Coordinates of C-alpha atoms and ligand atoms in Angstrom, one line a residue:
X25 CA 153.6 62.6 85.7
X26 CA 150.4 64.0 85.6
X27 CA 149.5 67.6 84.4
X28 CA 148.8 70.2 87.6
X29 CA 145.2 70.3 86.5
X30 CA 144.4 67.0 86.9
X31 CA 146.2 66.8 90.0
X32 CA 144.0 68.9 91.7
X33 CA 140.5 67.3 90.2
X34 CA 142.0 64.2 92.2
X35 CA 142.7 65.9 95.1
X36 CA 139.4 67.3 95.4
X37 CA 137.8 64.2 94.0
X38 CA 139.4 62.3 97.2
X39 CA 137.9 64.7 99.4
X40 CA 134.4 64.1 98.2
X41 CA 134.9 60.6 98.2
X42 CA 136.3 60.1 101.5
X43 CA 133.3 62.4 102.9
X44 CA 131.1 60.0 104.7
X45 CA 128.1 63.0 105.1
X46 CA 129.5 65.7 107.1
X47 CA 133.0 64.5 107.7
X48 CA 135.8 62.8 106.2
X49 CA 137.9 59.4 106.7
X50 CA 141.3 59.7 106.7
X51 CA 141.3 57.4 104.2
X52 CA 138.8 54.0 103.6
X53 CA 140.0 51.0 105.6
X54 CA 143.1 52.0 107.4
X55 CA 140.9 54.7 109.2
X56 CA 137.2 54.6 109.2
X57 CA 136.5 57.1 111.7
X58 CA 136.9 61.1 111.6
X59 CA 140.4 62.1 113.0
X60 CA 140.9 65.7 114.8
X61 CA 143.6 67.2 113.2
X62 CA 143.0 65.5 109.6
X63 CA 139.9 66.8 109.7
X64 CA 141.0 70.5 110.4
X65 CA 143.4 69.7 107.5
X66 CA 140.5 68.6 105.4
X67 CA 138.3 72.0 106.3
X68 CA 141.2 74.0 104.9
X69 CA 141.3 71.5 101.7
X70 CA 137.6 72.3 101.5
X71 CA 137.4 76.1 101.5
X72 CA 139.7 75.5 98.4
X73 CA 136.5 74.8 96.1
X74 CA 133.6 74.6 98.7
X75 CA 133.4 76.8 102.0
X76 CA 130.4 75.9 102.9
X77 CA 131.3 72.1 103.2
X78 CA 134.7 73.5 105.1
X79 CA 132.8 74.9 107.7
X80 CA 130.7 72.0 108.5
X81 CA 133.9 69.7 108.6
X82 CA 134.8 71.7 111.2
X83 CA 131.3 72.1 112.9
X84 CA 130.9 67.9 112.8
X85 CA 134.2 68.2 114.7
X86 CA 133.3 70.2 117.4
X87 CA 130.0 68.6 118.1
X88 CA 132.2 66.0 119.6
X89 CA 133.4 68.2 122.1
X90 CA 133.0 67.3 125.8
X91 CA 131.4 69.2 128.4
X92 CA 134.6 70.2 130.0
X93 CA 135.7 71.7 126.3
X94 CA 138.1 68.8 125.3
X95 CA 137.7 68.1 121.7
X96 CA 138.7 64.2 121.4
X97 CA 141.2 62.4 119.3
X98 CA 138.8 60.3 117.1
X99 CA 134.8 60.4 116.8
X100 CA 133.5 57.6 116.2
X101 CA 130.4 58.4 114.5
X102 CA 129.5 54.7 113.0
X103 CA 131.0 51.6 113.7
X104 CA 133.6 49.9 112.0
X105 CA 134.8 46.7 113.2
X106 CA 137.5 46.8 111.1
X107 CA 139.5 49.2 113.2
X108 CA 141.0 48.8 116.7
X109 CA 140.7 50.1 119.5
X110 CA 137.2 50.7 118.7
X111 CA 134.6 53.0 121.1
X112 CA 134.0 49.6 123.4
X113 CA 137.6 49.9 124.2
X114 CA 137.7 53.7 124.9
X115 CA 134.5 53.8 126.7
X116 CA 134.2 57.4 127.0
X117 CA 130.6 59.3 127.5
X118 CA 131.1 62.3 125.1
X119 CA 128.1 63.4 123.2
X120 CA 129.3 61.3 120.5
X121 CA 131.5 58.2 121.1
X122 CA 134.9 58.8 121.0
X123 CA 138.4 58.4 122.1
X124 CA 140.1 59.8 125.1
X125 CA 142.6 61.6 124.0
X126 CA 143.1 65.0 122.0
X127 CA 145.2 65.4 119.1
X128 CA 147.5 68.8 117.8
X129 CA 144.9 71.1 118.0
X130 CA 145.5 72.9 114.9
X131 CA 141.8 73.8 114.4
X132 CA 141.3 77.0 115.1
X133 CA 144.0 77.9 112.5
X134 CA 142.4 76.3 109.9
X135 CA 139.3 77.4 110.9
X136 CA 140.8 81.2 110.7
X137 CA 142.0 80.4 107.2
X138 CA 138.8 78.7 106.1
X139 CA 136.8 82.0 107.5
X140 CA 139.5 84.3 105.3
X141 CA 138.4 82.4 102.0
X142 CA 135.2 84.6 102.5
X143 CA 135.0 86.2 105.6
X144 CA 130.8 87.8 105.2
X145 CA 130.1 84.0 104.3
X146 CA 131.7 82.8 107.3
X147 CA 130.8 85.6 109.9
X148 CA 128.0 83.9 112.0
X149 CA 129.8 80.7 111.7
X150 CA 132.7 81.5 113.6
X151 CA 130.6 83.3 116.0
X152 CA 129.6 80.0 116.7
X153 CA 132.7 78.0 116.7
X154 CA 134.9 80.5 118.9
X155 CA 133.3 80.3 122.2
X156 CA 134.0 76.3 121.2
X157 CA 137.7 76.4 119.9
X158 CA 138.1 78.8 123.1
X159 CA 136.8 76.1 125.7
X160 CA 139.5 73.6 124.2
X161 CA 142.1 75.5 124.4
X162 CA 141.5 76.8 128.0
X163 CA 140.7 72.9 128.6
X164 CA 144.7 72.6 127.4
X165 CA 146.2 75.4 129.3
X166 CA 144.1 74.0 132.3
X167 CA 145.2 70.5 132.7
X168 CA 148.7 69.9 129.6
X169 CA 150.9 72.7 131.0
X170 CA 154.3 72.0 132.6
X171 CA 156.5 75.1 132.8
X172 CA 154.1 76.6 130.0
X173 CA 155.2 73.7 127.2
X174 CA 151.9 71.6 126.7
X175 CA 152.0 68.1 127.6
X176 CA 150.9 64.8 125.5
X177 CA 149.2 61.4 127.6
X178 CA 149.4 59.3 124.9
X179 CA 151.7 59.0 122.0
X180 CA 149.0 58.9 119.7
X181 CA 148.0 62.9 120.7
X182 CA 150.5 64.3 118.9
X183 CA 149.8 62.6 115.8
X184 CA 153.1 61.2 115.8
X185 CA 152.1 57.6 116.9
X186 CA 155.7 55.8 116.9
X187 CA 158.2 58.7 117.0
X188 CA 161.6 57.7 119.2
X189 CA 160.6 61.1 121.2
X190 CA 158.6 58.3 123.4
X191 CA 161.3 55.8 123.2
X192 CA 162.4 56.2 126.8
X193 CA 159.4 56.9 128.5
X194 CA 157.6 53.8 126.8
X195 CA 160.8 51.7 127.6
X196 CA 159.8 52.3 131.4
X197 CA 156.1 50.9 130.9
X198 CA 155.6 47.7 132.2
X199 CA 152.7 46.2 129.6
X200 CA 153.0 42.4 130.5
X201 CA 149.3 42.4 131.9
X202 CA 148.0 44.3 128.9
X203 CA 146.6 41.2 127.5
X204 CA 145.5 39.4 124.3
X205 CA 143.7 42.1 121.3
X206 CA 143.8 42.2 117.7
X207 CA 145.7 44.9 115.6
X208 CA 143.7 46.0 113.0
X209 CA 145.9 48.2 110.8
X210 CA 148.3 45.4 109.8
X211 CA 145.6 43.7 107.9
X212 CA 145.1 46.9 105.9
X213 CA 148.7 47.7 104.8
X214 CA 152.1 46.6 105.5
X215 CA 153.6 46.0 109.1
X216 CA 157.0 47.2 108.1
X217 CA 155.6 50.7 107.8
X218 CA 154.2 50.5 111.2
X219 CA 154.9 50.4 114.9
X220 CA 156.0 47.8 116.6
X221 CA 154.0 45.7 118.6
X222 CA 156.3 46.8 121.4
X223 CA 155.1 50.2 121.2
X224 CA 151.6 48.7 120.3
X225 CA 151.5 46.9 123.6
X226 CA 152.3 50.6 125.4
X227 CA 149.7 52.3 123.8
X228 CA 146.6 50.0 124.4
X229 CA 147.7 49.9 128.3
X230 CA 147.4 53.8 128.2
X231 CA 144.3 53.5 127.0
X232 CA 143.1 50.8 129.5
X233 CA 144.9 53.5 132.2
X234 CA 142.5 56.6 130.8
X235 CA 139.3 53.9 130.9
X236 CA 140.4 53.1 134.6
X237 CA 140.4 56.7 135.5
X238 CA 137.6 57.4 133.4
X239 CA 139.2 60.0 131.6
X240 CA 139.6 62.0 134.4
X241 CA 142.9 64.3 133.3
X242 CA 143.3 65.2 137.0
X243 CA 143.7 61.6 138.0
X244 CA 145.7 60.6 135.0
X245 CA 148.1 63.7 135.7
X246 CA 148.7 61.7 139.0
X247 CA 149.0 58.1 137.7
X248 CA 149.3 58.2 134.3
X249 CA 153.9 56.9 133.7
X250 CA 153.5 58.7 130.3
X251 CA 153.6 62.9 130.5
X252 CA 156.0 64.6 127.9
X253 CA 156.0 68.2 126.8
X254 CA 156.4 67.7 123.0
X255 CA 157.0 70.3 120.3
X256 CA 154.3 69.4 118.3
X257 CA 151.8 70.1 121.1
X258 CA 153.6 73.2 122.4
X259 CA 153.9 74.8 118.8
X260 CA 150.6 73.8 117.5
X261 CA 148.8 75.3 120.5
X262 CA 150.7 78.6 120.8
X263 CA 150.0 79.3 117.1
X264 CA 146.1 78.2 117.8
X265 CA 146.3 81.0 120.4
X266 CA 147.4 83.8 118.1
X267 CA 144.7 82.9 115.9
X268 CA 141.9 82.8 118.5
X269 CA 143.4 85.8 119.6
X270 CA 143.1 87.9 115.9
X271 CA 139.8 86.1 116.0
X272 CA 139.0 86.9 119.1
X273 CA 139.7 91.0 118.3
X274 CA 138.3 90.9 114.9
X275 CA 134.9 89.5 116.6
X276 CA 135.0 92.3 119.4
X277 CA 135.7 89.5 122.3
X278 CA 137.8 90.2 125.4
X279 CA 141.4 88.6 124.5
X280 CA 143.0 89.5 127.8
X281 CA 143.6 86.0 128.6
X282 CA 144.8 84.9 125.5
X283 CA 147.4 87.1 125.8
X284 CA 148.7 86.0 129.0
X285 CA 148.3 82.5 127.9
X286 CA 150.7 83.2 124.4
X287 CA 153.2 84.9 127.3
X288 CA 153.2 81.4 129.4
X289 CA 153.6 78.9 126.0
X290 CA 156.5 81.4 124.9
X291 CA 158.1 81.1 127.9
X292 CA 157.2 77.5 128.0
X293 CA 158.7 76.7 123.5
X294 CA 162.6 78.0 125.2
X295 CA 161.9 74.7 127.7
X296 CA 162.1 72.6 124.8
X297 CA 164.9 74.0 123.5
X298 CA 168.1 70.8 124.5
X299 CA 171.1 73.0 124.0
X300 CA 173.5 70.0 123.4
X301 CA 171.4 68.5 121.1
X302 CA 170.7 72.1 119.0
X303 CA 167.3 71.8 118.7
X304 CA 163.5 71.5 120.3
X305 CA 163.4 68.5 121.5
X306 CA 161.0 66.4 123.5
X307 CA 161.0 66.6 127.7
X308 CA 159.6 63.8 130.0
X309 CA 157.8 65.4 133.0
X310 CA 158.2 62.3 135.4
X311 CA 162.5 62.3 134.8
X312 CA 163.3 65.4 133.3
X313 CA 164.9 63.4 130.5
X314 CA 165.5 64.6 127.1
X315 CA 164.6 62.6 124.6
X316 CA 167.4 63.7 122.4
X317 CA 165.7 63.9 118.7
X318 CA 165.0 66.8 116.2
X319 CA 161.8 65.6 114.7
X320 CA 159.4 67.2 111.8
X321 CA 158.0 68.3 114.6
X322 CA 161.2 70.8 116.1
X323 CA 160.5 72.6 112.8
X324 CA 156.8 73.8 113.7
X325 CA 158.5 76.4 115.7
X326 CA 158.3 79.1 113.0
X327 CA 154.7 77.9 112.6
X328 CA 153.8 79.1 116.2
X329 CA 155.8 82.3 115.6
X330 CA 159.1 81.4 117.1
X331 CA 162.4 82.5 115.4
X332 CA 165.3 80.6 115.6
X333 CA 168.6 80.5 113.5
X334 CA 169.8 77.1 114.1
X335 CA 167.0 75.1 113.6
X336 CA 166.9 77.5 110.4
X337 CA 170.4 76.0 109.7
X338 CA 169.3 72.7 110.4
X339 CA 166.4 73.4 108.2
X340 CA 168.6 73.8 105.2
X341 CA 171.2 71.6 105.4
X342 CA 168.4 68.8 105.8
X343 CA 166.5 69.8 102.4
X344 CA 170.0 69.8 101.3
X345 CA 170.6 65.8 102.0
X346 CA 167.6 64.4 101.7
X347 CA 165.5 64.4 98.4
X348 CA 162.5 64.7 99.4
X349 CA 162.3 66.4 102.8
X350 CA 160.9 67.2 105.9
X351 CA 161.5 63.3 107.6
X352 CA 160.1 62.7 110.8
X353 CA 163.7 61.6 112.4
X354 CA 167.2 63.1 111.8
X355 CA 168.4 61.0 109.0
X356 CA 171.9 60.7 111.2
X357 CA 170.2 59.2 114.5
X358 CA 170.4 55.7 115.3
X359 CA 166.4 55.7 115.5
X360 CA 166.3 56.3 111.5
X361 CA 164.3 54.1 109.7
X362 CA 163.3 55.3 106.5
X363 CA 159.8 53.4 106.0
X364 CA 158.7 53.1 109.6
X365 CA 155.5 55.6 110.2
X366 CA 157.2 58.0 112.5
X367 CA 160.6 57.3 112.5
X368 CA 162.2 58.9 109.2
X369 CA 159.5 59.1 106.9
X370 CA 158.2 62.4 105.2
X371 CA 154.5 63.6 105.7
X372 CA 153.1 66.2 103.9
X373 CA 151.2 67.6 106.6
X374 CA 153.3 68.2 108.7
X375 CA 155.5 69.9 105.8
X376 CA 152.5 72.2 105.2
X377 CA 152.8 73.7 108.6
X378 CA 156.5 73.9 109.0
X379 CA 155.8 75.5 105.3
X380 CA 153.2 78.3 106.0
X381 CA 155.3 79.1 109.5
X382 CA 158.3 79.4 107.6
X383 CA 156.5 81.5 105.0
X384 CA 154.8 84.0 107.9
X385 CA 158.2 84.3 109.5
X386 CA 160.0 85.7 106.3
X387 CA 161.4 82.6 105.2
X388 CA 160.2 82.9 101.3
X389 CA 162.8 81.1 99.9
X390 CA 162.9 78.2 102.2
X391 CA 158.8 78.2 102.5
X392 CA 158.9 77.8 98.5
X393 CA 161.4 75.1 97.6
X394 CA 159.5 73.1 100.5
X395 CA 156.0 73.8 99.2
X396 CA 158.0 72.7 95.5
X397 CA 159.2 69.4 97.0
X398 CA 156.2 69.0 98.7
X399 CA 154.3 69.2 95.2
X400 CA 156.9 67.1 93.3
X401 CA 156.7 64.4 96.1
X402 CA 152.8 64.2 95.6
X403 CA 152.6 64.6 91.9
X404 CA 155.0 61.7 91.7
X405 CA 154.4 59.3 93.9
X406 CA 150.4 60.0 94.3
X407 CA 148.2 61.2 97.4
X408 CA 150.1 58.5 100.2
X409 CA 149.5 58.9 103.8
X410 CA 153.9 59.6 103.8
X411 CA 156.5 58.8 101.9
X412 CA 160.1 57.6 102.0
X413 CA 162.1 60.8 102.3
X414 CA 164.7 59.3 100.2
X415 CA 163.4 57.0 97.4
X416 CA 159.8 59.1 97.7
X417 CA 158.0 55.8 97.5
X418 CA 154.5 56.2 99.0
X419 CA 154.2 54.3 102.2
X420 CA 150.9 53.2 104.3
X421 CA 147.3 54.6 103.3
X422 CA 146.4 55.7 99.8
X423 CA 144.1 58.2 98.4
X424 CA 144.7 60.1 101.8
X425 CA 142.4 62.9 103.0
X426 CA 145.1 65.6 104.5
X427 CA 147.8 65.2 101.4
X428 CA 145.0 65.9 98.9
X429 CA 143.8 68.6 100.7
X430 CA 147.6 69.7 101.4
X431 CA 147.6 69.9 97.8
X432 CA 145.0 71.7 97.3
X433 CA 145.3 74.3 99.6
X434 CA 149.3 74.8 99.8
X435 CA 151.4 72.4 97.9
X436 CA 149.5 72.3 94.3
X437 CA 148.9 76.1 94.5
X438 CA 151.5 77.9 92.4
Ligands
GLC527 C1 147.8 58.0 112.4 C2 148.7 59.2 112.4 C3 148.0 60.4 112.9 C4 146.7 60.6 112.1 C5 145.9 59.3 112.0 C6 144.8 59.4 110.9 O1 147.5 57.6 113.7 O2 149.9 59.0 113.2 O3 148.8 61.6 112.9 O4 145.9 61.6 112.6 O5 146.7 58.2 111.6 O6 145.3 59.8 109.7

């Protein structure tokens, strides 16, 4: 094992090599572009050792925001033929080329932490990124809501590409016609750590869908077979609307609205909540079907400010079993598979959330020993895109962008 000190000159030394001039690459190869919500993660990794470069993470982000305030998935700033689906495939018209699609919008979270490193420093910046982050989310709360949980279009939006949650719905798709392409990611690592080409099949013939429709949401809200309120969306917007809404106040703004729109995602977090099942679960809009899993994902809710004493218990008794916890599946459900992407293993990102929620809701102890696996997982098994919850063995990308800067700004810190 390596000392802490070291640890964190690779973290950061990650960060600077995986900038490609005003953003970062999730990592080189696997994912060449510059992802939403890693990139958010990376701005808070930043303002660890250089605020300045935070903010303009965040700044090249939103200058990929389309004139109807949607903030898209991936920008793809320079080609790369070594991914797929590249821009040609997308075809959208954003002022730079992108995907379709959004992803958890956790920005304007890590924007607010980024501006609390040094708040003079960062004062005229976020007078400029508000009115921004504010367009996206009323872009959200205009066209993802049903019964105030927020809606996903693609699997790939909630940053939990292969998750059963989708199972069903995807089962339904017919993707004969989708035709002949060319993964790109199994050439880079793997193909038992990621989805199947079943799933693969389903999300290219959403993507084809959104490029018939030409990305237009109200069209797609008619047509599109694939609309499920998630938790991961739900939670992750609801805690972006506290923020903007301390941001908001702190800057002087008008929050009115905001206010009413953190009433209607309340209201909306207690329609994921599957009573049989005992935890927030995932909802298809078309059937009304459960999905019938507790995900990483069902443990954001502290994260967006939501109590709850089962998933508390759940909480425990699963960094109880499992070494090296939060995984993406139950470990009991039939859908378990410890190496497979979305489907059991452990990400570090999505511990850091669950960890700073946990933390905010009064849950020291519990925020602690996670942030301590967290740290033990990295510092043992190096700076992996996830890991196997059990064995800890890294799995997919390495010298990943959001688990250095996880370490840097939450895991490594004590
Ligand atoms: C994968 C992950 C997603 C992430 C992206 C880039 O698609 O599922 O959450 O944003 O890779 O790291």
């Amino acid at each position: 094992m390596t000392s802490e000190n070291t640890l964190t000159d690779q973290a950061q030394q990650i960060l600077i090599d995986n900038d490609r001039g005003g953003y970062t690459v999730p990592t080189a190869g696997l994912y060449p572009y510059q992802w939403n919500w890693d990139s958010a993660v990376a701005a808070f990794g930043f303002a660890q050792f250089d605020v300045e470069r935070a903010w303009v993470e965040l700044e090249t982000l939103f200058q990929g925001q389309w004139a109807d305030g949607m903030v898209p998935h991936i920008l793809f700033h320079k080609n790369d033929p070594g991914y797929f689906p590249g821009p040609d495939v997308w075809a959208c018209e954003g002022p730079i080329p992108s995907s379709g699609i959004i992803q958890p919008p956790i920005a304007a979270t890590m924007a607010r932490f980024v501006w609390e490193q040094d708040r003079e420093m960062g004062q005229t910046r976020m007078g400029a990124l508000y009115p921004k982050m504010l367009a996206w989310h009323n872009w959200i709360m205009r066209w993802r809501l049903h019964m105030g949980a927020v809606c996903t279009t693609h699997p790939w939006e909630t940053g939990r590409d292969n998750a059963p949650d989708w199972d069903k719905t995807m089962a339904r798709m017919d993707a004969s016609d989708v035709g002949e392409y060319t993964r790109r990611d199994t050439a880079h690592v793997n193909s038992e750590d990621r989805p199947t080409k079943f799933d693969y099949d389903r999300y290219i013939k959403l993507v084809q869908l959104g490029r018939r429709l030409k990305w237009d949401q109200a069209a797609m809200m008619a047509e599109s077979p694939f609309r499920v309120a998630d938790p991961t969306m739900t939670f992750t917007t609801l805690r972006a609307a506290r923020d903007l809404h301390a941001v908001g106040e702190a800057l002087g703004k008008d929050v009115s609205q905001i206010a009413a729109d953190i009433k209607r995602l309340e209201a909306g977090v207690s329609t994921l909540w599957n009573k049989e099942l005992g935890g927030f679960d995932s909802r298809d809009v078309h059937s009304g079907e459960w999905a019938g899993c507790v995900s990483n994902a069902s443990y954001l809710c502290w994260f967006a400010g939501v109590e709850n004493p089962a998933m508390l218990a759940r909480l425990r008794d699963v960094m109880e079993r499992v070494p090296y916890p939060v995984p993406s599946n139950d470990p009991d459900a039939e859908t378990f598979d410890v190496r497979r992407y979305w489907r059991g293993p452990t990400w570090a990102i999505v511990n850091m959330l669950i960890g700073l929620g946990l933390k905010d809701m009064g849950h020291e102890k519990e925020a602690q020993a996670l942030a301590k696996k967290t740290a033990d997982l990295i510092a043992e098994h190096g700076f992996a895109e996830y890991f196997d919850p059990f064995s800890g063995d890294a799995a997919g990308g390495g010298s990943f962008t959001w688990t250095a800067a996880v370490w840097l700004a939450w895991a490594g810190r004590d």
